PDB file of C-alpha atoms in Angstrom:
ATOM      1  CA  UNK A   1     -22.379 -24.118   2.875  1.00 45.00           C
ATOM      2  CA  UNK A   2     -26.030 -24.708   2.000  1.00 52.00           C
ATOM      3  CA  UNK A   3     -26.929 -21.075   2.570  1.00 58.00           C
ATOM      4  CA  UNK A   4     -24.127 -19.820   0.335  1.00 53.00           C
ATOM      5  CA  UNK A   5     -25.008 -22.328  -2.375  1.00 53.00           C
ATOM      6  CA  UNK A   6     -28.597 -21.062  -2.320  1.00 62.00           C
ATOM      7  CA  UNK A   7     -27.471 -17.426  -2.461  1.00 50.00           C
ATOM      8  CA  UNK A   8     -25.112 -18.253  -5.324  1.00 51.00           C
ATOM      9  CA  UNK A   9     -27.865 -20.030  -7.275  1.00 55.00           C
ATOM     10  CA  UNK A  10     -30.294 -17.139  -6.787  1.00 52.00           C
ATOM     11  CA  UNK A  11     -27.652 -14.617  -7.860  1.00 51.00           C
ATOM     12  CA  UNK A  12     -26.804 -16.736 -10.910  1.00 52.00           C
ATOM     13  CA  UNK A  13     -30.450 -16.987 -11.982  1.00 52.00           C
ATOM     14  CA  UNK A  14     -30.902 -13.216 -11.606  1.00 52.00           C
ATOM     15  CA  UNK A  15     -27.733 -12.614 -13.615  1.00 51.00           C
ATOM     16  CA  UNK A  16     -28.968 -15.003 -16.320  1.00 52.00           C
ATOM     17  CA  UNK A  17     -32.314 -13.212 -16.513  1.00 50.00           C
ATOM     18  CA  UNK A  18     -30.612  -9.809 -16.801  1.00 51.00           C
ATOM     19  CA  UNK A  19     -28.224 -11.096 -19.466  1.00 55.00           C
ATOM     20  CA  UNK A  20     -31.050 -12.671 -21.456  1.00 54.00           C
ATOM     21  CA  UNK A  21     -33.020  -9.438 -21.316  1.00 53.00           C
ATOM     22  CA  UNK A  22     -29.910  -7.575 -22.469  1.00 58.00           C
ATOM     23  CA  UNK A  23     -29.562  -9.955 -25.431  1.00 55.00           C
ATOM     24  CA  UNK A  24     -33.209  -9.421 -26.359  1.00 56.00           C
ATOM     25  CA  UNK A  25     -32.853  -5.631 -26.090  1.00 57.00           C
ATOM     26  CA  UNK A  26     -29.766  -5.646 -28.322  1.00 58.00           C
ATOM     27  CA  UNK A  27     -31.517  -7.857 -30.855  1.00 55.00           C
ATOM     28  CA  UNK A  28     -34.690  -5.760 -30.844  1.00 53.00           C
ATOM     29  CA  UNK A  29     -32.761  -2.494 -31.179  1.00 57.00           C
ATOM     30  CA  UNK A  30     -30.568  -3.954 -33.917  1.00 59.00           C
ATOM     31  CA  UNK A  31     -27.389  -3.091 -32.026  1.00 63.00           C
ATOM     32  CA  UNK A  32     -25.619  -6.227 -33.242  1.00 70.00           C
ATOM     33  CA  UNK A  33     -25.889  -8.404 -36.285  1.00 79.00           C
ATOM     34  CA  UNK A  34     -27.384 -11.851 -35.739  1.00 81.00           C
ATOM     35  CA  UNK A  35     -23.936 -13.383 -36.143  1.00 87.00           C
ATOM     36  CA  UNK A  36     -22.312 -11.016 -33.633  1.00 85.00           C
ATOM     37  CA  UNK A  37     -25.190 -11.398 -31.196  1.00 85.00           C
ATOM     38  CA  UNK A  38     -24.905 -15.200 -31.376  1.00 88.00           C
ATOM     39  CA  UNK A  39     -21.155 -14.933 -30.714  1.00 90.00           C
ATOM     40  CA  UNK A  40     -21.806 -12.476 -27.879  1.00 88.00           C
ATOM     41  CA  UNK A  41     -24.256 -14.908 -26.243  1.00 90.00           C
ATOM     42  CA  UNK A  42     -21.845 -17.798 -26.699  1.00 93.00           C
ATOM     43  CA  UNK A  43     -19.005 -15.841 -25.108  1.00 93.00           C
ATOM     44  CA  UNK A  44     -21.156 -14.711 -22.192  1.00 92.00           C
ATOM     45  CA  UNK A  45     -22.301 -18.287 -21.544  1.00 92.00           C
ATOM     46  CA  UNK A  46     -18.740 -19.603 -21.665  1.00 92.00           C
ATOM     47  CA  UNK A  47     -17.558 -16.809 -19.372  1.00 92.00           C
ATOM     48  CA  UNK A  48     -20.329 -17.637 -16.913  1.00 92.00           C
ATOM     49  CA  UNK A  49     -19.330 -21.312 -16.870  1.00 92.00           C
ATOM     50  CA  UNK A  50     -15.650 -20.512 -16.352  1.00 92.00           C
ATOM     51  CA  UNK A  51     -16.456 -18.083 -13.546  1.00 92.00           C
ATOM     52  CA  UNK A  52     -18.625 -20.684 -11.816  1.00 92.00           C
ATOM     53  CA  UNK A  53     -15.880 -23.310 -12.110  1.00 93.00           C
ATOM     54  CA  UNK A  54     -13.233 -20.830 -10.972  1.00 93.00           C
ATOM     55  CA  UNK A  55     -15.356 -19.821  -7.984  1.00 92.00           C
ATOM     56  CA  UNK A  56     -15.812 -23.474  -6.963  1.00 93.00           C
ATOM     57  CA  UNK A  57     -12.073 -24.051  -7.169  1.00 95.00           C
ATOM     58  CA  UNK A  58     -11.162 -20.884  -5.272  1.00 93.00           C
ATOM     59  CA  UNK A  59     -13.755 -21.648  -2.583  1.00 95.00           C
ATOM     60  CA  UNK A  60     -12.223 -25.085  -2.057  1.00 96.00           C
ATOM     61  CA  UNK A  61      -8.738 -23.584  -2.036  1.00 95.00           C
ATOM     62  CA  UNK A  62      -9.788 -20.989   0.569  1.00 96.00           C
ATOM     63  CA  UNK A  63     -11.363 -23.688   2.729  1.00 97.00           C
ATOM     64  CA  UNK A  64      -8.065 -25.571   2.666  1.00 97.00           C
ATOM     65  CA  UNK A  65      -6.150 -22.460   3.726  1.00 97.00           C
ATOM     66  CA  UNK A  66      -8.613 -21.754   6.562  1.00 97.00           C
ATOM     67  CA  UNK A  67      -8.267 -25.291   7.881  1.00 97.00           C
ATOM     68  CA  UNK A  68      -4.480 -25.048   7.799  1.00 97.00           C
ATOM     69  CA  UNK A  69      -4.521 -21.716   9.656  1.00 97.00           C
ATOM     70  CA  UNK A  70      -6.871 -23.167  12.248  1.00 96.00           C
ATOM     71  CA  UNK A  71      -4.575 -26.144  12.791  1.00 96.00           C
ATOM     72  CA  UNK A  72      -1.474 -23.953  13.006  1.00 95.00           C
ATOM     73  CA  UNK A  73      -3.099 -21.698  15.586  1.00 95.00           C
ATOM     74  CA  UNK A  74      -4.133 -24.599  17.847  1.00 94.00           C
ATOM     75  CA  UNK A  75      -1.576 -24.423  20.644  1.00 93.00           C
ATOM     76  CA  UNK A  76      -2.771 -27.700  22.154  1.00 94.00           C
ATOM     77  CA  UNK A  77      -1.594 -29.749  19.173  1.00 94.00           C
ATOM     78  CA  UNK A  78       1.969 -30.999  18.910  1.00 95.00           C
ATOM     79  CA  UNK A  79       3.998 -29.954  15.872  1.00 95.00           C
ATOM     80  CA  UNK A  80       3.971 -33.568  14.714  1.00 96.00           C
ATOM     81  CA  UNK A  81       0.176 -33.759  14.920  1.00 96.00           C
ATOM     82  CA  UNK A  82      -0.192 -30.409  13.113  1.00 96.00           C
ATOM     83  CA  UNK A  83       2.094 -31.590  10.351  1.00 97.00           C
ATOM     84  CA  UNK A  84       0.143 -34.819   9.942  1.00 97.00           C
ATOM     85  CA  UNK A  85      -3.221 -33.017   9.826  1.00 97.00           C
ATOM     86  CA  UNK A  86      -1.931 -30.444   7.328  1.00 97.00           C
ATOM     87  CA  UNK A  87      -0.525 -33.209   5.119  1.00 97.00           C
ATOM     88  CA  UNK A  88      -3.949 -34.889   5.098  1.00 97.00           C
ATOM     89  CA  UNK A  89      -5.688 -31.635   4.162  1.00 97.00           C
ATOM     90  CA  UNK A  90      -3.210 -30.982   1.378  1.00 97.00           C
ATOM     91  CA  UNK A  91      -3.590 -34.542   0.075  1.00 98.00           C
ATOM     92  CA  UNK A  92      -7.378 -34.128  -0.010  1.00 97.00           C
ATOM     93  CA  UNK A  93      -7.060 -30.831  -1.835  1.00 97.00           C
ATOM     94  CA  UNK A  94      -4.534 -32.250  -4.310  1.00 96.00           C
ATOM     95  CA  UNK A  95      -6.970 -35.067  -5.081  1.00 96.00           C
ATOM     96  CA  UNK A  96      -9.810 -32.547  -5.520  1.00 96.00           C
ATOM     97  CA  UNK A  97      -7.610 -30.419  -7.787  1.00 95.00           C
ATOM     98  CA  UNK A  98      -6.580 -33.397  -9.893  1.00 95.00           C
ATOM     99  CA  UNK A  99     -10.182 -34.524 -10.435  1.00 95.00           C
ATOM    100  CA  UNK A 100     -11.383 -30.935 -10.956  1.00 95.00           C
ATOM    101  CA  UNK A 101      -8.936 -30.347 -13.805  1.00 94.00           C
ATOM    102  CA  UNK A 102      -9.030 -33.854 -15.293  1.00 93.00           C
ATOM    103  CA  UNK A 103     -12.727 -34.716 -15.263  1.00 92.00           C
ATOM    104  CA  UNK A 104     -14.560 -31.950 -13.427  1.00 90.00           C
ATOM    105  CA  UNK A 105     -15.567 -28.359 -14.007  1.00 88.00           C
ATOM    106  CA  UNK A 106     -12.026 -27.270 -14.836  1.00 89.00           C
ATOM    107  CA  UNK A 107     -11.281 -30.055 -17.314  1.00 89.00           C
ATOM    108  CA  UNK A 108     -11.389 -27.705 -20.317  1.00 89.00           C
ATOM    109  CA  UNK A 109      -8.727 -25.420 -18.910  1.00 87.00           C
ATOM    110  CA  UNK A 110      -5.887 -27.419 -17.377  1.00 86.00           C
ATOM    111  CA  UNK A 111      -5.182 -25.246 -14.353  1.00 89.00           C
ATOM    112  CA  UNK A 112      -6.219 -22.133 -12.458  1.00 90.00           C
ATOM    113  CA  UNK A 113      -3.970 -19.838 -14.483  1.00 92.00           C
ATOM    114  CA  UNK A 114      -5.363 -21.109 -17.785  1.00 92.00           C
ATOM    115  CA  UNK A 115      -8.890 -20.493 -16.457  1.00 91.00           C
ATOM    116  CA  UNK A 116      -8.012 -16.873 -15.646  1.00 91.00           C
ATOM    117  CA  UNK A 117      -6.347 -16.399 -19.017  1.00 93.00           C
ATOM    118  CA  UNK A 118      -9.418 -17.729 -20.815  1.00 93.00           C
ATOM    119  CA  UNK A 119     -11.689 -15.432 -18.780  1.00 92.00           C
ATOM    120  CA  UNK A 120      -9.506 -12.488 -19.824  1.00 92.00           C
ATOM    121  CA  UNK A 121      -9.562 -13.544 -23.487  1.00 94.00           C
ATOM    122  CA  UNK A 122     -13.339 -13.860 -23.468  1.00 93.00           C
ATOM    123  CA  UNK A 123     -13.767 -10.532 -21.694  1.00 92.00           C
ATOM    124  CA  UNK A 124     -11.568  -8.834 -24.284  1.00 91.00           C
ATOM    125  CA  UNK A 125     -13.528 -10.407 -27.135  1.00 92.00           C
ATOM    126  CA  UNK A 126     -16.807  -9.268 -25.540  1.00 89.00           C
ATOM    127  CA  UNK A 127     -15.458  -5.716 -25.210  1.00 89.00           C
ATOM    128  CA  UNK A 128     -14.364  -5.805 -28.852  1.00 89.00           C
ATOM    129  CA  UNK A 129     -17.803  -6.984 -30.001  1.00 86.00           C
ATOM    130  CA  UNK A 130     -19.443  -4.178 -28.018  1.00 82.00           C
ATOM    131  CA  UNK A 131     -16.999  -1.619 -29.361  1.00 84.00           C
ATOM    132  CA  UNK A 132     -17.549  -2.731 -32.960  1.00 82.00           C
ATOM    133  CA  UNK A 133     -21.330  -2.764 -32.614  1.00 77.00           C
ATOM    134  CA  UNK A 134     -22.054   0.117 -30.324  1.00 61.00           C
TER     135      UNK A 134
END
């Protein structure tokens, strides 16, 4: 996990630098009004935060599914043992999910579907700003 976290952080910092340069270019070229540019930056920052939170959640969800598949494919385990191990994994994930959406990175959104909907709304608003100013 450490390697992927490092790669993710490097990719995020590169993306931030590119976005910031894009904002500066738009401002310098007068492609957007100050008000629209401020809104554009705000939307891009919010979208970035939602994507990061969504990626964390989906990564955890995928890890859960991998563990369950691994348990189910282990022919040496009894069905009872498999069921017990899967229940424990699901309990851990349910706890993670509860904290994630109550107090953690997803607390602004309520659930995974609401996160996706908000990402779509923001993306549409960004497209509209570009369309109106480009």
